């Protein structure tokens, strides 16, 4: 059987995770990693993003590993002219507009693009739709953490006098317990998650001011109970170098005469980027299988039967998994 | 918008659950319930199964609520000649053969049939495929319970001297904890679940013999640690009249350089038949939507994109759920 030939665009945490995940899937092979850096400095197997068009006949699916802010909105519509693509675009408010652009480009060029894959958006979205569909009367809750939020860590790093920082998002036990008990309450932002920050300050920096700037930062921290701990750079490197994450999607619902039903999906991730990469890689398989069946345009994980994620045939899946 | 017109075949726990679930879904309407009993004794809205062919133009999807042992293998291939169908066939070893029969019948008559829907097979199967696809290196575990196993309760009832009985399947905490800790051990049947029985004996029956017969029953109990409690009929009715169930699908896996990742799906069900019915009803919507797109033959929940389960449009799902 021919292997699915994969290309990677972008070689940060996500791209490196995809490179590792491909090695775990024997039906795939990595053809090339495309980067904006000098490919020679990275060794064999790399080429410039601007040379990707030379590989049109050698790559079945391009896994797009750039950032949602500036990379993906430009790169994906352009790559979708040449390749089937998978990406993890996660700027929620812009997804409909992004979808339209990628859909047009992919459709016009007979390619298939999976947008906004990963775990949220992605596996969590899939579970929210599934749960709401099975139990139409009820409430669905999403909790994130315990895990490192890169966006929030970056926001702290931009504060004057901060050398480095890590921010953990932590679900509030009391709220989680209430949801699991089927109480179906409404929670404020503050009641659902707390934020825990580890900050390395510059020598002589005003820690009191830094702490206040963090706690009062709109959108990022001001709606949460936030704890700020100042630590040394050594402590940060020793104790907070990982990128763990995870979370919960829980639906509490009622059937019949007020019968309580509960569905829950959980992730506990040692590495957020490596897990997201693993999702992208099984989406690359899905895009390949669905394109073979004739599908083109843009889709999300909501549009993919789970059998498409698997290397097994429909017969094997029915016999082993049903 | 036209409502999806549903028929129900079989009016036991499952059929009654489907009847209730349809009321929770405003895009559906119940046309008729088909039964082998005298329909007049049940009131308006019922007809004989043998009259189902008269409703060919009035029903979009027939939800098949008979038993897997004798009803479904006969009824579904025959109903699939006239209607799109959904069923919960769960005799695992016979699924491939059952699939072939239903597929042939549905395909030849341009209908679509979803087989083996529910939660296991069904939602649990879907999660097992999804988890194994995302994390190819790892181990997937399924635990059932705490919940009532109807098959095991029936087996006890067949013992001489037993008036009535309820059997609970209970996951062993130690095994569940080990799995959640990512230890990836292998477990014997006995190490994963225990069986708890509440038995009402006839006056003067030999309870010691009954207990031994239960504990030594091959396939059902002999491979498990089984506890037998004798109680009165009043106690059974008061404390054990519900049909709760649930369970866990957990995958512990590794990515990159031995990074631990864990995915988990849980159900905690106040009523097993009502929940299964709710799954069947959202599968009825999926069968309707997929048939509209031209699909025919037999499929399982593994072949259905989650967007098909939802009453919302693709645009609404992208905007609200991604």
Coordinates of C-alpha atoms in Angstrom, one line a residue:
Chain A
X1 CA 0.0 0.0 0.0
X2 CA 1.2 3.5 -0.8
X3 CA 1.9 5.7 2.2
X4 CA 0.2 9.0 2.7
X5 CA 2.8 11.6 1.8
X6 CA 2.8 14.5 4.3
X7 CA 4.4 18.0 4.2
X8 CA 4.7 20.3 7.2
X9 CA 4.6 24.1 6.9
X10 CA 6.1 25.7 10.0
X11 CA 8.7 24.3 12.4
X12 CA 7.7 25.5 15.9
X13 CA 6.3 23.4 18.7
X14 CA 3.4 22.2 16.5
X15 CA 5.5 21.4 13.5
X16 CA 8.0 19.4 15.6
X17 CA 5.0 17.6 17.2
X18 CA 3.7 16.6 13.7
X19 CA 7.1 15.4 12.7
X20 CA 7.1 13.1 15.7
X21 CA 3.5 12.0 15.3
X22 CA 4.1 10.9 11.7
X23 CA 6.7 8.4 13.0
X24 CA 3.9 6.8 15.1
X25 CA 1.7 6.2 12.0
X26 CA 3.1 3.5 9.7
X27 CA 0.7 4.4 6.9
X28 CA 2.3 7.9 6.5
X29 CA 5.6 9.3 5.5
X30 CA 7.1 12.8 5.9
X31 CA 8.2 14.2 2.6
X32 CA 9.4 17.7 3.5
X33 CA 9.2 20.4 6.2
X34 CA 8.8 23.9 4.9
X35 CA 10.1 26.9 6.8
X36 CA 10.9 30.6 6.4
X37 CA 14.3 30.1 8.0
X38 CA 17.4 29.1 6.0
X39 CA 16.6 25.4 5.3
X40 CA 20.3 24.5 5.1
X41 CA 20.8 25.5 8.7
X42 CA 18.2 22.9 9.7
X43 CA 19.7 19.9 7.8
X44 CA 18.2 17.4 5.3
X45 CA 14.4 17.3 4.8
X46 CA 13.8 21.1 4.9
X47 CA 13.0 23.6 2.2
X48 CA 11.7 27.1 1.9
X49 CA 7.9 27.7 2.2
X50 CA 8.3 29.6 -1.1
X51 CA 9.4 26.4 -2.8
X52 CA 6.4 24.4 -1.8
X53 CA 4.8 24.6 -5.2
X54 CA 7.7 22.4 -6.5
X55 CA 6.3 19.5 -4.5
X56 CA 2.8 19.6 -5.9
X57 CA 3.0 16.0 -7.1
X58 CA 5.0 14.6 -4.2
X59 CA 2.7 15.6 -1.2
X60 CA -0.8 14.3 -0.5
X61 CA -1.6 16.5 2.5
X62 CA 0.1 19.7 3.8
X63 CA -0.1 20.1 7.6
X64 CA -0.1 23.8 8.3
X65 CA 1.6 24.6 11.6
X66 CA 1.8 28.4 11.7
X67 CA 0.0 30.7 14.1
X68 CA -3.6 31.7 13.9
X69 CA -2.9 35.4 14.2
X70 CA -0.9 36.1 11.1
X71 CA 0.4 32.9 9.4
X72 CA -2.7 30.7 8.7
X73 CA -5.1 33.4 7.3
X74 CA -2.5 34.0 4.6
X75 CA -0.8 30.7 4.1
X76 CA -3.8 28.3 4.1
X77 CA -5.9 29.9 1.3
X78 CA -2.7 30.0 -0.8
X79 CA -1.6 26.4 0.0
X80 CA -5.1 25.1 -0.6
X81 CA -4.7 26.1 -4.3
X82 CA -2.0 23.4 -4.6
X83 CA -2.5 20.9 -1.8
X84 CA -5.0 19.3 0.5
X85 CA -4.5 20.9 3.9
X86 CA -5.0 20.6 7.7
X87 CA -4.8 23.5 10.1
X88 CA -5.5 24.4 13.7
X89 CA -6.9 27.9 13.1
X90 CA -8.4 28.9 16.5
X91 CA -9.4 32.6 16.4
X92 CA -13.0 31.7 17.2
X93 CA -14.7 34.9 16.0
X94 CA -13.0 34.7 12.6
X95 CA -13.7 31.1 11.8
X96 CA -16.7 31.7 9.5
X97 CA -14.8 34.3 7.4
X98 CA -11.7 32.0 7.4
X99 CA -13.8 29.1 6.3
X100 CA -15.2 31.0 3.3
X101 CA -11.8 31.9 2.1
X102 CA -10.3 28.4 2.5
X103 CA -13.4 26.8 1.0
X104 CA -13.3 28.9 -2.1
X105 CA -9.6 28.3 -2.7
X106 CA -9.8 24.5 -2.1
X107 CA -13.0 24.0 -4.0
X108 CA -11.7 25.9 -7.1
X109 CA -8.6 23.8 -7.2
X110 CA -10.2 20.4 -6.3
X111 CA -8.5 20.1 -3.0
X112 CA -9.9 19.3 0.5
X113 CA -9.0 21.4 3.6
X114 CA -9.8 20.6 7.2
X115 CA -9.8 23.8 9.2
X116 CA -9.7 24.5 13.0
X117 CA -8.6 20.9 13.9
X118 CA -7.0 20.1 17.3
X119 CA -8.7 19.7 20.7
X120 CA -10.4 23.1 21.2
X121 CA -11.5 23.9 18.5
X122 CA -11.6 20.2 17.4
X123 CA -12.3 17.3 19.7
X124 CA -14.1 19.5 22.2
X125 CA -16.2 21.0 19.5
X126 CA -17.1 17.5 18.2
X127 CA -18.1 16.4 21.7
X128 CA -20.2 19.6 22.3
X129 CA -22.2 18.9 19.1
X130 CA -22.5 15.2 19.9
X131 CA -23.7 15.8 23.5
X132 CA -26.1 18.6 22.6
X133 CA -27.6 16.4 19.8
X134 CA -28.1 13.3 22.1
X135 CA -29.5 15.3 25.0
X136 CA -31.4 18.3 23.7
X137 CA -32.6 19.3 27.2
X138 CA -29.6 20.2 29.3
X139 CA -26.5 22.4 29.7
X140 CA -23.0 21.9 28.3
X141 CA -20.0 23.2 30.2
X142 CA -16.4 23.4 29.1
X143 CA -13.6 23.7 31.6
X144 CA -10.0 24.1 30.6
X145 CA -6.9 23.1 32.5
X146 CA -5.0 22.5 34.6
X147 CA -2.7 23.8 31.9
X148 CA -0.4 26.4 30.5
X149 CA -2.1 29.1 28.4
X150 CA 0.5 30.4 26.0
X151 CA -1.5 33.6 25.2
X152 CA -1.7 34.5 28.8
X153 CA 1.9 33.7 29.5
X154 CA 2.9 36.0 26.5
X155 CA 0.7 38.8 27.9
X156 CA 2.5 38.7 31.2
X157 CA 5.9 38.7 29.4
X158 CA 5.0 42.0 27.6
X159 CA 4.7 43.8 31.0
X160 CA 7.6 46.1 31.8
X161 CA 10.1 44.5 34.2
X162 CA 9.1 40.9 33.4
X163 CA 11.9 38.6 32.2
X164 CA 9.8 35.5 31.7
X165 CA 6.5 34.0 32.9
X166 CA 4.2 31.0 32.8
X167 CA 0.4 31.1 33.4
X168 CA -1.7 28.1 34.4
X169 CA -5.5 28.1 33.9
X170 CA -7.1 26.0 36.6
X171 CA -10.8 24.8 36.7
X172 CA -12.5 25.6 40.0
X173 CA -13.3 22.4 41.9
X174 CA -16.5 23.6 43.3
X175 CA -17.9 24.5 39.9
X176 CA -16.7 21.2 38.4
X177 CA -18.3 19.3 41.2
X178 CA -21.6 21.1 40.9
X179 CA -21.7 20.4 37.1
X180 CA -20.9 16.7 37.7
X181 CA -23.7 16.6 40.2
X182 CA -26.1 17.7 37.5
X183 CA -27.1 21.0 39.3
X184 CA -27.1 22.8 35.9
X185 CA -26.2 26.2 37.5
X186 CA -24.9 29.2 35.6
X187 CA -21.4 30.3 36.5
X188 CA -19.6 33.6 36.1
X189 CA -16.2 33.6 34.5
X190 CA -14.6 34.0 37.9
X191 CA -16.5 31.0 39.3
X192 CA -15.3 28.6 36.6
X193 CA -11.5 29.1 36.4
X194 CA -8.7 30.6 38.4
X195 CA -5.3 31.8 37.0
X196 CA -2.0 31.0 38.5
X197 CA 1.1 32.9 37.4
X198 CA 4.8 32.3 37.9
X199 CA 6.8 35.4 37.0
X200 CA 10.5 36.1 36.8
X201 CA 11.0 39.8 37.4
X202 CA 14.1 41.8 36.4
X203 CA 16.5 42.8 39.1
X204 CA 15.1 45.8 40.9
X205 CA 11.7 45.7 39.2
X206 CA 8.7 46.9 41.2
X207 CA 6.9 43.5 41.9
X208 CA 3.9 45.2 43.5
X209 CA 3.3 47.1 40.2
X210 CA 3.8 44.0 38.1
X211 CA 1.4 42.0 40.2
X212 CA -1.3 44.8 39.9
X213 CA -0.7 45.1 36.1
X214 CA -1.3 41.4 35.7
X215 CA -4.4 41.2 38.0
X216 CA -6.0 44.2 36.3
X217 CA -5.3 43.3 32.7
X218 CA -8.6 43.4 30.9
X219 CA -9.8 40.3 28.9
X220 CA -6.8 38.3 30.2
X221 CA -7.0 38.5 34.0
X222 CA -9.4 41.1 35.4
X223 CA -12.4 38.8 35.4
X224 CA -10.5 36.0 37.3
X225 CA -9.1 35.3 40.7
X226 CA -5.5 35.5 39.8
X227 CA -2.5 34.5 42.0
X228 CA 0.9 35.8 41.1
X229 CA 4.1 34.1 42.4
X230 CA 7.5 35.6 41.8
X231 CA 10.2 33.0 41.2
X232 CA 13.8 32.8 39.9
X233 CA 14.6 32.0 36.3
X234 CA 16.2 28.7 37.5
X235 CA 12.9 27.8 39.2
X236 CA 10.9 28.6 36.1
X237 CA 13.1 26.4 33.9
X238 CA 13.2 23.6 36.4
X239 CA 9.5 23.5 37.5
X240 CA 7.6 25.1 34.6
X241 CA 9.2 24.1 31.3
X242 CA 6.5 21.8 30.2
X243 CA 3.3 22.7 28.3
X244 CA 0.7 20.5 30.0
X245 CA -3.0 21.2 29.4
X246 CA -6.4 19.5 29.2
X247 CA -9.9 20.1 30.2
X248 CA -13.5 18.8 30.3
X249 CA -16.6 19.0 28.2
X250 CA -19.6 18.0 30.4
X251 CA -23.3 17.9 29.5
X252 CA -25.9 17.4 32.1
X253 CA -29.3 16.6 30.6
X254 CA -32.7 15.3 31.3
X255 CA -34.7 12.6 29.4
X256 CA -38.3 11.3 30.0
X257 CA -39.7 12.4 33.3
X258 CA -36.7 14.3 34.7
X259 CA -34.3 11.4 34.5
X260 CA -30.7 12.7 34.9
X261 CA -28.2 11.8 32.3
X262 CA -24.5 12.9 32.2
X263 CA -21.9 12.8 29.4
X264 CA -18.3 13.8 29.8
X265 CA -15.2 14.0 27.7
X266 CA -11.8 14.7 29.4
X267 CA -8.3 15.3 28.2
X268 CA -5.2 15.3 30.4
X269 CA -2.2 16.2 28.3
X270 CA 1.4 16.0 29.1
X271 CA 2.2 18.2 26.1
X272 CA -0.5 20.4 24.5
X273 CA 1.4 20.9 21.2
X274 CA 2.3 17.2 20.9
X275 CA -1.3 16.2 21.4
X276 CA -2.6 18.9 19.0
X277 CA -0.1 17.6 16.5
X278 CA -1.4 14.0 16.9
X279 CA -4.9 15.3 16.2
X280 CA -3.7 17.1 13.1
X281 CA -1.9 14.0 11.8
X282 CA -5.0 11.8 12.1
X283 CA -6.9 14.6 10.4
X284 CA -4.3 14.4 7.6
X285 CA -5.4 10.8 7.1
X286 CA -9.0 11.8 7.1
X287 CA -8.4 14.5 4.5
X288 CA -6.6 12.0 2.3
X289 CA -9.4 9.3 2.6
X290 CA -12.2 11.8 2.0
X291 CA -10.5 13.4 -0.9
X292 CA -10.1 9.9 -2.4
X293 CA -13.9 9.6 -2.1
X294 CA -14.3 12.9 -4.1
X295 CA -14.9 15.5 -1.4
X296 CA -13.4 19.0 -2.0
X297 CA -13.6 22.4 -0.3
X298 CA -13.3 23.2 3.4
X299 CA -14.6 21.1 6.3
X300 CA -14.1 20.9 10.0
X301 CA -13.8 17.9 12.3
X302 CA -17.6 18.1 12.7
X303 CA -17.9 17.0 9.1
X304 CA -15.7 13.9 9.4
X305 CA -17.0 10.4 10.2
X306 CA -14.6 8.9 12.9
X307 CA -13.9 6.0 10.6
X308 CA -12.0 8.4 8.4
X309 CA -9.5 9.2 11.2
X310 CA -8.5 5.5 11.4
X311 CA -6.0 3.6 9.3
X312 CA -8.3 0.5 9.5
X313 CA -10.9 -0.4 6.8
X314 CA -14.6 -0.1 7.5
X315 CA -14.8 -3.9 7.8
X316 CA -12.0 -4.1 10.4
X317 CA -13.6 -1.2 12.3
X318 CA -17.1 -2.9 12.4
X319 CA -15.6 -6.2 13.5
X320 CA -13.2 -4.7 16.1
X321 CA -14.8 -1.5 17.4
X322 CA -18.5 -1.7 17.3
Chain B
X1 CA -39.6 23.5 7.6
X2 CA -41.0 20.0 7.3
X3 CA -40.6 17.9 10.4
X4 CA -38.8 14.5 10.2
X5 CA -41.5 11.9 10.4
X6 CA -40.6 9.0 12.7
X7 CA -42.1 5.5 13.1
X8 CA -41.3 3.3 16.1
X9 CA -41.3 -0.5 15.8
X10 CA -41.6 -2.2 19.3
X11 CA -43.0 -0.7 22.4
X12 CA -40.9 -1.9 25.3
X13 CA -38.5 0.2 27.4
X14 CA -36.6 1.3 24.3
X15 CA -39.7 2.2 22.2
X16 CA -41.2 4.2 25.1
X17 CA -37.9 6.0 25.5
X18 CA -37.9 6.9 21.7
X19 CA -41.5 8.2 22.1
X20 CA -40.4 10.5 24.9
X21 CA -37.2 11.6 23.1
X22 CA -39.0 12.7 20.0
X23 CA -41.0 15.2 22.1
X24 CA -37.6 16.8 23.1
X25 CA -36.7 17.4 19.4
X26 CA -38.9 20.1 17.7
X27 CA -37.7 19.1 14.2
X28 CA -39.4 15.7 14.5
X29 CA -42.8 14.2 14.8
X30 CA -44.0 10.7 15.8
X31 CA -46.3 9.3 13.1
X32 CA -47.1 5.8 14.4
X33 CA -45.9 3.1 16.9
X34 CA -46.0 -0.4 15.5
X35 CA -46.5 -3.4 17.8
X36 CA -47.3 -7.0 17.7
X37 CA -49.9 -6.5 20.5
X38 CA -53.5 -5.5 19.7
X39 CA -53.1 -1.8 18.8
X40 CA -56.6 -1.0 20.0
X41 CA -55.6 -1.9 23.6
X42 CA -52.9 0.7 23.5
X43 CA -55.0 3.6 22.2
X44 CA -54.5 6.1 19.4
X45 CA -51.2 6.2 17.5
X46 CA -50.6 2.5 17.3
X47 CA -50.8 0.0 14.5
X48 CA -49.7 -3.6 13.9
X49 CA -46.2 -4.2 12.7
X50 CA -47.7 -6.1 9.8
X51 CA -49.4 -2.9 8.6
X52 CA -46.2 -0.9 8.4
X53 CA -46.0 -1.1 4.6
X54 CA -49.2 1.0 4.5
X55 CA -47.1 4.0 5.8
X56 CA -44.4 3.9 3.2
X57 CA -45.1 7.5 2.1
X58 CA -45.8 8.9 5.6
X59 CA -42.6 7.9 7.5
X60 CA -39.1 9.1 6.9
X61 CA -37.2 7.0 9.4
X62 CA -38.3 3.8 11.3
X63 CA -36.7 3.4 14.7
X64 CA -36.4 -0.3 15.4
X65 CA -36.8 -1.0 19.1
X66 CA -37.0 -4.8 19.2
X67 CA -34.4 -7.1 20.8
X68 CA -31.1 -8.2 19.3
X69 CA -31.6 -11.9 19.9
X70 CA -34.6 -12.6 17.7
X71 CA -36.4 -9.4 16.6
X72 CA -33.9 -7.2 14.9
X73 CA -32.2 -9.8 12.7
X74 CA -35.6 -10.5 11.1
X75 CA -37.3 -7.2 11.3
X76 CA -34.6 -4.8 10.1
X77 CA -33.7 -6.4 6.8
X78 CA -37.4 -6.5 6.0
X79 CA -38.2 -2.9 7.1
X80 CA -35.1 -1.7 5.2
X81 CA -36.9 -2.6 2.0
X82 CA -39.5 0.1 2.7
X83 CA -37.9 2.6 5.1
X84 CA -34.7 4.2 6.3
X85 CA -34.0 2.6 9.7
X86 CA -32.1 3.0 12.9
X87 CA -31.4 0.1 15.3
X88 CA -29.4 -0.9 18.4
X89 CA -28.3 -4.4 17.3
X90 CA -25.7 -5.3 20.0
X91 CA -24.8 -9.0 19.5
X92 CA -21.2 -8.1 18.9
X93 CA -20.0 -11.4 17.2
X94 CA -22.8 -11.2 14.6
X95 CA -22.5 -7.6 13.6
X96 CA -20.5 -8.2 10.3
X97 CA -23.1 -10.8 9.1
X98 CA -26.0 -8.5 10.2
X99 CA -24.4 -5.6 8.5
X100 CA -24.2 -7.5 5.2
X101 CA -27.9 -8.4 5.3
X102 CA -29.2 -5.0 6.2
X103 CA -26.8 -3.3 3.7
X104 CA -28.1 -5.5 0.8
X105 CA -31.7 -4.8 1.6
X106 CA -31.3 -1.1 2.2
X107 CA -29.1 -0.6 -0.9
X108 CA -31.4 -2.5 -3.3
X109 CA -34.3 -0.3 -2.2
X110 CA -32.5 3.0 -2.0
X111 CA -32.8 3.3 1.7
X112 CA -30.3 4.1 4.4
X113 CA -29.9 2.1 7.7
X114 CA -27.9 2.9 10.7
X115 CA -27.1 -0.3 12.6
X116 CA -25.8 -0.9 16.1
X117 CA -26.5 2.6 17.5
X118 CA -26.7 3.5 21.1
X119 CA -23.8 3.8 23.6
X120 CA -22.0 0.5 23.4
X121 CA -22.0 -0.3 20.6
X122 CA -22.4 3.3 19.6
X123 CA -20.9 6.3 21.4
X124 CA -18.3 4.1 23.1
X125 CA -17.3 2.6 19.7
X126 CA -17.0 6.1 18.3
X127 CA -14.7 7.2 21.1
X128 CA -12.6 4.0 20.9
X129 CA -11.9 4.6 17.2
X130 CA -11.3 8.3 17.7
X131 CA -8.9 7.8 20.6
X132 CA -7.0 5.0 18.9
X133 CA -6.6 7.2 15.8
X134 CA -5.4 10.2 17.7
X135 CA -2.9 8.3 19.9
X136 CA -1.7 5.3 18.0
X137 CA 0.7 4.3 20.8
X138 CA -1.2 3.4 23.9
X139 CA -3.9 1.2 25.4
X140 CA -7.7 1.7 25.4
X141 CA -9.8 0.5 28.3
X142 CA -13.6 0.2 28.6
X143 CA -15.3 -0.1 32.0
X144 CA -19.0 -0.5 32.4
X145 CA -21.1 0.5 35.3
X146 CA -22.1 1.1 37.9
X147 CA -25.2 -0.1 36.3
X148 CA -27.9 -2.8 35.9
X149 CA -27.1 -5.5 33.4
X150 CA -30.4 -6.8 32.1
X151 CA -28.9 -10.0 30.6
X152 CA -27.3 -10.9 34.0
X153 CA -30.5 -10.1 35.9
X154 CA -32.4 -12.4 33.5
X155 CA -29.9 -15.2 34.0
X156 CA -30.4 -15.1 37.8
X157 CA -34.2 -15.1 37.4
X158 CA -33.9 -18.4 35.4
X159 CA -32.5 -20.2 38.5
X160 CA -34.9 -22.5 40.3
X161 CA -36.3 -20.9 43.5
X162 CA -35.6 -17.2 42.3
X163 CA -38.7 -14.9 42.2
X164 CA -36.9 -11.8 40.9
X165 CA -33.4 -10.3 40.8
X166 CA -31.3 -7.3 39.8
X167 CA -27.6 -7.4 38.9
X168 CA -25.2 -4.5 39.1
X169 CA -21.9 -4.4 37.2
X170 CA -19.4 -2.3 39.0
X171 CA -15.9 -1.2 37.8
X172 CA -13.1 -2.0 40.3
X173 CA -11.7 1.3 41.6
X174 CA -8.2 0.0 41.8
X175 CA -8.1 -0.8 38.1
X176 CA -9.8 2.4 37.1
X177 CA -7.3 4.4 39.1
X178 CA -4.4 2.5 37.6
X179 CA -5.7 3.3 34.1
X180 CA -6.2 6.9 34.9
X181 CA -2.6 7.1 36.2
X182 CA -1.4 5.9 32.8
X183 CA 0.1 2.7 34.1
X184 CA -1.1 0.8 31.0
X185 CA -1.4 -2.5 32.8
X186 CA -3.2 -5.6 31.5
X187 CA -6.2 -6.7 33.7
X188 CA -8.0 -10.0 34.1
X189 CA -11.8 -9.9 33.8
X190 CA -11.9 -10.3 37.6
X191 CA -9.7 -7.3 38.2
X192 CA -11.8 -4.9 36.1
X193 CA -15.4 -5.5 37.3
X194 CA -17.3 -7.0 40.2
X195 CA -20.9 -8.2 40.1
X196 CA -23.4 -7.3 42.8
X197 CA -26.7 -9.3 42.9
X198 CA -30.0 -8.6 44.8
X199 CA -32.1 -11.7 44.8
X200 CA -35.7 -12.4 45.9
X201 CA -35.9 -16.1 46.8
X202 CA -39.1 -18.1 46.9
X203 CA -40.4 -19.0 50.4
X204 CA -38.4 -22.0 51.6
X205 CA -35.9 -22.0 48.7
X206 CA -32.3 -23.1 49.5
X207 CA -30.5 -19.8 49.4
X208 CA -27.1 -21.4 49.8
X209 CA -27.7 -23.4 46.6
X210 CA -29.0 -20.3 44.7
X211 CA -25.9 -18.3 45.7
X212 CA -23.6 -21.1 44.5
X213 CA -25.5 -21.5 41.3
X214 CA -25.1 -17.7 40.6
X215 CA -21.4 -17.5 41.5
X216 CA -20.5 -20.5 39.4
X217 CA -22.5 -19.7 36.4
X218 CA -20.1 -19.8 33.4
X219 CA -19.7 -16.7 31.1
X220 CA -22.0 -14.7 33.3
X221 CA -20.5 -14.9 36.8
X222 CA -17.7 -17.5 37.3
X223 CA -14.9 -15.1 36.1
X224 CA -16.0 -12.3 38.5
X225 CA -16.0 -11.6 42.2
X226 CA -19.7 -11.8 42.8
X227 CA -21.7 -10.8 45.9
X228 CA -25.2 -12.1 46.4
X229 CA -27.6 -10.3 48.7
X230 CA -31.1 -11.8 49.4
X231 CA -33.8 -9.2 49.9
X232 CA -37.6 -9.1 49.9
X233 CA -39.7 -8.3 46.9
X234 CA -40.7 -5.0 48.6
X235 CA -37.0 -4.0 49.0
X236 CA -36.3 -4.9 45.4
X237 CA -39.1 -2.7 44.1
X238 CA -38.3 0.1 46.5
X239 CA -34.5 0.3 46.0
X240 CA -33.8 -1.4 42.7
X241 CA -36.5 -0.5 40.3
X242 CA -34.4 1.9 38.1
X243 CA -32.2 1.0 35.2
X244 CA -29.1 3.2 35.8
X245 CA -25.9 2.5 33.9
X246 CA -22.9 4.1 32.5
X247 CA -19.2 3.6 32.0
X248 CA -15.8 4.8 30.8
X249 CA -13.7 4.6 27.7
X250 CA -10.1 5.6 28.6
X251 CA -7.0 5.7 26.4
X252 CA -3.6 6.2 27.9
X253 CA -1.1 7.0 25.3
X254 CA 2.4 8.4 24.5
X255 CA 3.6 11.0 22.1
X256 CA 7.1 12.3 21.2
X257 CA 9.6 11.2 23.8
X258 CA 7.4 9.3 26.2
X259 CA 5.0 12.2 26.9
X260 CA 1.9 10.9 28.7
X261 CA -1.5 11.8 27.1
X262 CA -4.9 10.7 28.4
X263 CA -8.3 10.8 26.7
X264 CA -11.5 9.8 28.5
X265 CA -15.2 9.6 27.7
X266 CA -17.7 8.9 30.5
X267 CA -21.4 8.3 30.8
X268 CA -23.5 8.4 34.0
X269 CA -27.0 7.4 33.1
X270 CA -30.1 7.7 35.2
X271 CA -31.9 5.4 32.7
X272 CA -30.1 3.2 30.3
X273 CA -33.1 2.6 27.9
X274 CA -34.0 6.4 27.9
X275 CA -30.5 7.4 27.1
X276 CA -30.1 4.7 24.3
X277 CA -33.4 6.0 22.9
X278 CA -32.1 9.5 22.8
X279 CA -29.1 8.3 20.8
X280 CA -31.4 6.4 18.4
X281 CA -33.4 9.6 17.9
X282 CA -30.5 11.7 17.0
X283 CA -29.3 8.9 14.7
X284 CA -32.8 9.1 13.0
X285 CA -32.0 12.7 12.2
X286 CA -28.6 11.7 10.8
X287 CA -30.1 9.0 8.7
X288 CA -32.6 11.5 7.3
X289 CA -30.0 14.2 6.6
X290 CA -27.5 11.7 5.0
X291 CA -30.2 10.1 2.9
X292 CA -31.1 13.5 1.6
X293 CA -27.5 13.8 0.5
X294 CA -27.9 10.6 -1.5
X295 CA -26.4 8.0 0.8
X296 CA -27.9 4.5 0.8
X297 CA -27.1 1.1 2.3
X298 CA -26.0 0.2 5.9
X299 CA -23.7 2.3 8.1
X300 CA -22.9 2.6 11.8
X301 CA -22.2 5.6 14.0
X302 CA -18.6 5.4 12.9
X303 CA -19.6 6.5 9.5
X304 CA -21.6 9.6 10.5
X305 CA -20.0 13.1 10.8
X306 CA -21.3 14.6 14.1
X307 CA -22.8 17.5 12.3
X308 CA -25.4 15.1 10.9
X309 CA -26.7 14.3 14.5
X310 CA -27.5 18.0 15.0
X311 CA -30.6 20.0 14.0
X312 CA -28.4 23.0 13.3
X313 CA -27.0 23.9 9.9
X314 CA -23.3 23.6 9.1
X315 CA -23.0 27.4 9.2
X316 CA -24.6 27.6 12.7
X317 CA -22.4 24.7 13.9
X318 CA -19.2 26.4 12.7
X319 CA -20.2 29.7 14.3
X320 CA -21.4 28.3 17.6
X321 CA -19.5 25.1 18.3
X322 CA -16.0 25.3 16.7

